[in-house]
Coordinates of C-alpha atoms and ligand atoms in Angstrom, one line a residue:
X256 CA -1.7 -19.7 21.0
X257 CA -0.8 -17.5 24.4
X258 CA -0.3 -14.2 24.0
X259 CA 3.7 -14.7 23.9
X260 CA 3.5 -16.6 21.1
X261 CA 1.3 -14.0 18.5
X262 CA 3.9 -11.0 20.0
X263 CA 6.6 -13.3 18.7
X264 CA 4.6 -13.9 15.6
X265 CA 3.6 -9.7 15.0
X266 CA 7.1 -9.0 15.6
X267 CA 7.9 -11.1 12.6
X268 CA 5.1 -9.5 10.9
X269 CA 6.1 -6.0 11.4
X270 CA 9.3 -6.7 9.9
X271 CA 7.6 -6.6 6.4
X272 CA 8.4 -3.6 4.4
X273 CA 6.1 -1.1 3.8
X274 CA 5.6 2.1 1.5
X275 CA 7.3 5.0 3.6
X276 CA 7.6 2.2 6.3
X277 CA 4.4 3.6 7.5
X278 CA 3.7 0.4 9.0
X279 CA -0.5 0.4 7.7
X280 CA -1.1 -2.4 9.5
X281 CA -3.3 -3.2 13.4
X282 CA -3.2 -6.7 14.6
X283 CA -6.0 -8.7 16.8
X284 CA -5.2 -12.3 18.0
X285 CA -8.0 -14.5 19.3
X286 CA -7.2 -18.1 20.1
X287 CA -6.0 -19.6 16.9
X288 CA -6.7 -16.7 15.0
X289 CA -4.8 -13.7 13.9
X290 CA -6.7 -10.7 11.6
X291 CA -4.9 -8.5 10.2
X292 CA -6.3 -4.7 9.2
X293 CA -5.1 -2.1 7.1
X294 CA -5.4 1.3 9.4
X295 CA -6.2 4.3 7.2
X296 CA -4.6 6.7 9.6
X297 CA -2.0 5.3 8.5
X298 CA -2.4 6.0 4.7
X299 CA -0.5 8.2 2.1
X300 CA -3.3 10.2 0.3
X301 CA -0.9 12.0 -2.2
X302 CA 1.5 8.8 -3.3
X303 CA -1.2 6.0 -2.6
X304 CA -4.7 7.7 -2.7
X305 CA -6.3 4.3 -4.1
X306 CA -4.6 2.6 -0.8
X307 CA -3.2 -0.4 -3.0
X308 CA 0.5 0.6 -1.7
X309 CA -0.8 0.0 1.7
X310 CA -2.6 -3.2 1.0
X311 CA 0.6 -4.4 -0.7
X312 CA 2.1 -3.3 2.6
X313 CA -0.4 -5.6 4.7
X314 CA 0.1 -8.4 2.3
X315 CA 4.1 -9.1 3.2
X316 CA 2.8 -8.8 6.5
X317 CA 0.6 -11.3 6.7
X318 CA 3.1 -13.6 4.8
X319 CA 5.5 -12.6 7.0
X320 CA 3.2 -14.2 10.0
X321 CA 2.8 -17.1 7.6
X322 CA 6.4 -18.1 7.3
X323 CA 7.0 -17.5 11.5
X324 CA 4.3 -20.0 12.5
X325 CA 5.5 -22.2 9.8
X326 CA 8.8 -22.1 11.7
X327 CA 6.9 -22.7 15.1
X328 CA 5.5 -25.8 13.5
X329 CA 2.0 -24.2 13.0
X330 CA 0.2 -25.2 10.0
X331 CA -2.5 -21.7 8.9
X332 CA -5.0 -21.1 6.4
X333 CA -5.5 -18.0 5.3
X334 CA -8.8 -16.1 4.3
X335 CA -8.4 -13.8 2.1
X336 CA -11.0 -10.1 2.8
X337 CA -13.3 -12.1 4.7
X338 CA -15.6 -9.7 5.0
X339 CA -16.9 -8.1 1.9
X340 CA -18.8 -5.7 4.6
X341 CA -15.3 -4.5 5.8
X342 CA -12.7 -4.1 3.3
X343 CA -10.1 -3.0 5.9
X344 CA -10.2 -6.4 7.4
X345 CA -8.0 -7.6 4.8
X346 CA -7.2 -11.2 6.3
X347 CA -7.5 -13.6 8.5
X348 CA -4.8 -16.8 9.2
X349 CA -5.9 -19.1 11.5
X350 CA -3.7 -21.6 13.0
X351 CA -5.3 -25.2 11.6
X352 CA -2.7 -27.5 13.4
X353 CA 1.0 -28.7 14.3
X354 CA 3.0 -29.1 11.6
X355 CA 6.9 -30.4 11.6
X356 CA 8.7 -27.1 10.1
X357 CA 11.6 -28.6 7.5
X358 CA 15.1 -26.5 6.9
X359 CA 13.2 -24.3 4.6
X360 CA 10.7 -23.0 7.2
X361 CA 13.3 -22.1 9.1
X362 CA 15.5 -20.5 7.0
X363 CA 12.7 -18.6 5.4
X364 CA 11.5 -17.3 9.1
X365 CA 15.5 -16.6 9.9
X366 CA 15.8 -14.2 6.4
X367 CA 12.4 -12.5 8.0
X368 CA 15.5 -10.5 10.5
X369 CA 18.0 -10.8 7.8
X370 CA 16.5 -8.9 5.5
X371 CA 15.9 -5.1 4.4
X372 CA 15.7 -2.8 1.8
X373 CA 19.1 -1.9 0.0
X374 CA 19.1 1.2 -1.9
X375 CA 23.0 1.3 -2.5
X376 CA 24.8 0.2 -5.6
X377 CA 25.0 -3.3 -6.0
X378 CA 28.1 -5.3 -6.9
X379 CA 28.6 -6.0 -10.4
X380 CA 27.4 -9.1 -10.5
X381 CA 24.6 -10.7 -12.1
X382 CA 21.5 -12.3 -10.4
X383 CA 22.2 -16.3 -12.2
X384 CA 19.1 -17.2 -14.3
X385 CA 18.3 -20.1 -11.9
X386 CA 17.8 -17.8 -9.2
X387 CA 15.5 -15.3 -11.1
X388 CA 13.7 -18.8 -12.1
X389 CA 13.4 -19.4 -9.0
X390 CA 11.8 -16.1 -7.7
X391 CA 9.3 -16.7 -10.5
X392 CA 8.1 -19.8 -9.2
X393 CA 7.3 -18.6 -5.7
X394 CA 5.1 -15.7 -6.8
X395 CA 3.1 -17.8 -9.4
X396 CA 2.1 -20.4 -6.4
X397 CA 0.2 -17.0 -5.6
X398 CA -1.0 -16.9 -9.2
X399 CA 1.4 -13.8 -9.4
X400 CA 3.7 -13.3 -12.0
X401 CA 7.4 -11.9 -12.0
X402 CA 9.0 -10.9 -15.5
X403 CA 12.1 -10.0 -15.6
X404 CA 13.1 -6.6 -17.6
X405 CA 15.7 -8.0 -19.8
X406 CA 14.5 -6.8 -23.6
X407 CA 16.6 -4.0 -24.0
X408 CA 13.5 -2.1 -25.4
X409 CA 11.4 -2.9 -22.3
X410 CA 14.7 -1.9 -20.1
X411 CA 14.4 1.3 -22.2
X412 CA 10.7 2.2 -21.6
X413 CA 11.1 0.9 -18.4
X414 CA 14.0 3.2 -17.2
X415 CA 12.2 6.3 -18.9
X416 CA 9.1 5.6 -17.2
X417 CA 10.6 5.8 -14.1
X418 CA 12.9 9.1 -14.7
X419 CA 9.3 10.3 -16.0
X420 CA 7.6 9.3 -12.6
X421 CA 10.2 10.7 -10.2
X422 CA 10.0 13.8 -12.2
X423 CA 6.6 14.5 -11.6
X424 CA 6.5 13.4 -8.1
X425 CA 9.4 16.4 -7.9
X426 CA 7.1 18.6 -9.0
X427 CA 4.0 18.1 -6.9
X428 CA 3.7 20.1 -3.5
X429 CA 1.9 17.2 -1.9
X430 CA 3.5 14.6 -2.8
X431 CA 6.8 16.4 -1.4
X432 CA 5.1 17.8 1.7
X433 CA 4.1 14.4 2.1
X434 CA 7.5 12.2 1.9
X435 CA 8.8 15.1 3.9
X436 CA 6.3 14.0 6.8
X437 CA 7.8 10.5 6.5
X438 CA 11.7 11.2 6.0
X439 CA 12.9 10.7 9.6
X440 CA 16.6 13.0 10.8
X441 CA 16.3 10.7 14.5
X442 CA 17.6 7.2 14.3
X443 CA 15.9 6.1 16.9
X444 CA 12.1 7.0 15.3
X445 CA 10.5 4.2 15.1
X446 CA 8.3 4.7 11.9
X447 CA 9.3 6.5 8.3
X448 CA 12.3 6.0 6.7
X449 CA 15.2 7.2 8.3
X450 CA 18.0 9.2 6.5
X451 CA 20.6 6.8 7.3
X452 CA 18.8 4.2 4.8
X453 CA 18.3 6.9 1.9
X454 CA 21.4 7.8 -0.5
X455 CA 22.4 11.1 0.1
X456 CA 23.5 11.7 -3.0
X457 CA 21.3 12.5 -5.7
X458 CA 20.0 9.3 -7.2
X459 CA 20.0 11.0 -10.9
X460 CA 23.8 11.0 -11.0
X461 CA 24.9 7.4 -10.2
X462 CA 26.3 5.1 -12.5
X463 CA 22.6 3.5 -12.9
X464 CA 20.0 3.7 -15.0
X465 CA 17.8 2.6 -12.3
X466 CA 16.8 5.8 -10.5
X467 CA 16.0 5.0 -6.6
X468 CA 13.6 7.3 -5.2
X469 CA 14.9 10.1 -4.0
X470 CA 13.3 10.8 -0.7
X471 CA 15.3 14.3 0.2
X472 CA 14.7 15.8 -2.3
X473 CA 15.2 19.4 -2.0
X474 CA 17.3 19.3 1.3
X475 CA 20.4 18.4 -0.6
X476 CA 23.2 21.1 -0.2
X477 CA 24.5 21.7 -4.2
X478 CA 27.7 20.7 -4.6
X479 CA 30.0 18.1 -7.1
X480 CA 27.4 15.3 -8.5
X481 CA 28.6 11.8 -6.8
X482 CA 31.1 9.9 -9.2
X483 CA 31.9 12.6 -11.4
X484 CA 35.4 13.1 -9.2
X485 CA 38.0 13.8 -12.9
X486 CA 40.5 12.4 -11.5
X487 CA 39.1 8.8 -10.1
X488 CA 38.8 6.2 -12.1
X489 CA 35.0 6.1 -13.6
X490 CA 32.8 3.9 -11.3
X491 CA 30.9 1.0 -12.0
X492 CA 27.7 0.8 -14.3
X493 CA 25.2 -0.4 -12.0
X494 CA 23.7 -3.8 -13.8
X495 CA 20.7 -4.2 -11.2
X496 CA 17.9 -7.4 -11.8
X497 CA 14.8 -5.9 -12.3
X498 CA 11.5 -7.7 -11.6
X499 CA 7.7 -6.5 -12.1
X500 CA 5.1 -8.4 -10.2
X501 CA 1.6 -8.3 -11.2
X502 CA -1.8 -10.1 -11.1
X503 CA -4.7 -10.3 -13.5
X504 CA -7.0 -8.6 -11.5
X505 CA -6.3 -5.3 -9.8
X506 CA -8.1 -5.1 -6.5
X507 CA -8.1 -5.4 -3.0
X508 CA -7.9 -9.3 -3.2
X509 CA -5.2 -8.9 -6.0
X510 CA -2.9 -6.2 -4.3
X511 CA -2.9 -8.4 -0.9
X512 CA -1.5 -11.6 -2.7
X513 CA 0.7 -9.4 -4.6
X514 CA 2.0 -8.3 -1.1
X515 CA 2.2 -11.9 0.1
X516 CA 4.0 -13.4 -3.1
X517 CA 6.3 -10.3 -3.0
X518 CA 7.0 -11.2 1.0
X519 CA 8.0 -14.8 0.1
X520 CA 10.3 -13.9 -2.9
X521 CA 11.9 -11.0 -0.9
X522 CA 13.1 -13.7 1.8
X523 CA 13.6 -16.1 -0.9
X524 CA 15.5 -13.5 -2.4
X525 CA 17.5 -13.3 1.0
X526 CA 18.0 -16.7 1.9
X527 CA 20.5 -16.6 -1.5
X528 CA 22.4 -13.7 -0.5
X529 CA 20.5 -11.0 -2.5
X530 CA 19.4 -7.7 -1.5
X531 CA 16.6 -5.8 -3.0
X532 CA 14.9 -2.2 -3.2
X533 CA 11.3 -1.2 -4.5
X534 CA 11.5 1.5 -7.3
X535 CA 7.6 2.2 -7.3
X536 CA 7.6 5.6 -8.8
X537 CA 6.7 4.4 -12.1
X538 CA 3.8 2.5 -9.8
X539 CA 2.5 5.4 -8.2
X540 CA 0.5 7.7 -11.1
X541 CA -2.0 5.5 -12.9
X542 CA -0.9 7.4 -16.2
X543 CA 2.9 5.6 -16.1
X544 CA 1.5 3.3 -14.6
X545 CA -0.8 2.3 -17.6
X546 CA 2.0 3.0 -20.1
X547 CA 4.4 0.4 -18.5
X548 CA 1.5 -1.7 -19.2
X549 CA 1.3 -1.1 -22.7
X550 CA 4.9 -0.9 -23.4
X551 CA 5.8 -4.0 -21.7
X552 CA 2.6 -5.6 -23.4
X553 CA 2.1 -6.8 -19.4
X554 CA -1.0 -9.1 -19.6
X555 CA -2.4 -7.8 -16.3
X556 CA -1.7 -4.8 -13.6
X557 CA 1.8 -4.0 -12.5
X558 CA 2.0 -4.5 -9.0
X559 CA 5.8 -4.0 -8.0
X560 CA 9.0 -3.1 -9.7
X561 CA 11.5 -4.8 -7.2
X562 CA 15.8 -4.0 -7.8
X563 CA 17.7 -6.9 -7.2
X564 CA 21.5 -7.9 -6.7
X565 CA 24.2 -8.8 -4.2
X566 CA 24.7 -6.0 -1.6
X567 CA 28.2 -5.0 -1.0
X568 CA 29.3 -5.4 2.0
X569 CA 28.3 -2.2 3.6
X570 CA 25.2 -2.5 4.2
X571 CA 22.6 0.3 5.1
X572 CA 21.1 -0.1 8.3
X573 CA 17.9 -2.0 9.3
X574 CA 14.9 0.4 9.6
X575 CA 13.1 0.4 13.2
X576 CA 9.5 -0.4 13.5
X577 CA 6.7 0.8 16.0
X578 CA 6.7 -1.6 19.0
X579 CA 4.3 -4.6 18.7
X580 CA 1.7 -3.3 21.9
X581 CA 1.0 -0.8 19.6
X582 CA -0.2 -2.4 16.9
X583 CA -1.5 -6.2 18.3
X584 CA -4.5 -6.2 20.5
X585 CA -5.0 -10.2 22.2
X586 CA -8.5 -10.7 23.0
X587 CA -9.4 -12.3 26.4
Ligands
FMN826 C1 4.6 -1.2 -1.6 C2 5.9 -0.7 -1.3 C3 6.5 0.3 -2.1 C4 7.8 0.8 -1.8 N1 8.3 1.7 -2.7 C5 9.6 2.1 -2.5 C6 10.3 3.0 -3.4 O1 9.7 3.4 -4.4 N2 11.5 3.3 -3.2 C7 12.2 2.8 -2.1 O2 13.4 3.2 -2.0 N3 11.7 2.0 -1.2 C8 10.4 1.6 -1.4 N4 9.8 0.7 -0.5 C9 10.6 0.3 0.6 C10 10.2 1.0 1.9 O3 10.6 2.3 2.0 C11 10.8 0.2 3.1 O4 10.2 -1.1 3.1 C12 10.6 0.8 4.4 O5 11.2 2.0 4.5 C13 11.1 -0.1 5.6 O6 12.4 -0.4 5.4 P1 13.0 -1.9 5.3 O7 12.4 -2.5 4.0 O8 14.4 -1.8 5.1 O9 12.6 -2.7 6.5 C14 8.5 0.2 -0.8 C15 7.9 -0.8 0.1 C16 6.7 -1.2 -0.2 C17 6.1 -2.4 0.6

């Protein structure tokens, strides 16, 4: 593999969404053989101090590479923290041969440009069972597992969980002084998560139960809460799909498969029109996240909550990412 080809095959990987879009990730390609590193500069010590946000990060990434060689008819392996010496070197995919990439492949690598995070309303209409099914199927190949929130008592705990989480993130200085770092005002920044991608009105007072982050919090002028115009007619309840990944184990290993089952369904996801958001919130404080354990009787460690449904047809823009000299380094 030339140099041309791994920039091609970064670029694909750096289209994997990450917490903050802080993009945790440094590249090295050498021959056949791409590594891929977390980079703790690069980390979120208030939201993420464990680092397994970031890892999940990494892990889409390096599916993401996956799926583009598949598509350039390469065949990989990947080895999972090769080094137990180096747990920043999280994997390694070596290219093992040519491999004749079906419709699949292809459509898979196309959804890798397709696809971003929607934080708008979706239309009110359901995700079809099959589909969900589906979804479920590509993360257990990673011996991942996707439930769906559809018990209206887990929806319940679920939904409170999450008010609960957002609530205390609001209240801590440096988790705020923190997301504030990360909020970008400049389209053309090329890490964080531009304005343009965030609602700007307050996620508490849409139709939803499903609270989005809300990532400006504080900057908001006051003024009339979105949809509550007396005069319109009252807007749409907000049905979202909800999904929790999680794995039995809850380590490095664990969070970097979560992060590679969660990049295949997430193009999966595109491939059939769908559009999803992270709501991690609930994620981020191990004391929620424990209780969404226990109250959803999960059998293992919550990985992801992941919002699903068909977009509407104005979509939010695509988020930029740093360019790929920056992170990939080709050896010889
Ligand atoms: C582990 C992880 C957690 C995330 N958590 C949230 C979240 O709680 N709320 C949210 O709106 N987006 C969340 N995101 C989405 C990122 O903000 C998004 O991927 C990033 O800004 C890049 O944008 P893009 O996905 O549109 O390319 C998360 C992404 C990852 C990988």
């Amino acid at each position: 593999m030339d140099r041309q080809e791994w920039t091609r095959v970064v670029e694909a990987a750096t289209r994997a969404p990450s917490i903050h879009n802080t993009q945790p990730w440094l590249f090295r390609a050498d021959g056949d053989r791409l590594t891929v590193r977390t980079d703790p500069s690069r980390a979120l010590s208030a939201l993420d101090p464990s680092g397994r946000q970031r890892v999940v990060s990494c892990g889409v990434a390096v599916e993401f590479a996956v799926v583009a060689l598949a598509a350039d008819g390469r065949g990989t392996d990947v080895d999972v923290l090769p080094d137990p010496a180096d747990p920043d070197l999280l994997a390694t995919v070596t290219v093992t041969g040519a491999q004749e990439p079906d419709d699949e492949d292809r459509e898979l690598a196309r959804a890798i440009g397709a696809r971003h995070t929607e934080r708008a309303p979706f239309l009110p209409r359901a995700v079809p069972d099959d589909l969900v099914d589906r979804l479920q199927a590509v993360a257990g190949a990673f011996r991942v597992w996707c439930k769906r929130i559809s018990d209206e008592d887990e929806e319940v705990a679920t939904v409170f969980l999450l008010s609960r989480a957002e609530e205390i993130e609001q209240g801590e200085p440096e988790y705020l002084a923190e997301l504030e770092r990360w909020v970008r005002t400049d389209p053309a920044a090329v890490d964080g998560v531009p304005v343009g991608a965030v609602p700007g009105e307050d996620p508490a007072t849409r139709p939803s139960n499903w609270l989005v982050r809300d990532f400006v919090v504080g900057t908001r002028p006051p003024g009339r809460a979105a949809g509550s115009d007396p005069g319109g007619p009252p807007p749409d309840v907000e049905r979202p799909t909800v999904v929790v990944l999680g794995t039995d184990a809850d380590d490095r290993a664990a969070w970097l498969t979560a992060g590679r089952a969660l990049g295949r369904v997430l193009l999966e996801a595109t491939v059939a029109g769908l559009a999803a958001s992270p709501l991690t919130q609930a994620l981020d404080w191990p004391a929620t996240r424990t209780q969404l354990r226990s109250r959803l009787s999960l059998g293992g460690h919550p990985q992801m909550l992941l919002r699903l449904g068909f977009p509407s047809g104005d979509r939010s823009p695509s988020t930029n990412r740093r360019p790929v000299e920056e992170v990939l380094e080709v050896a010889g």
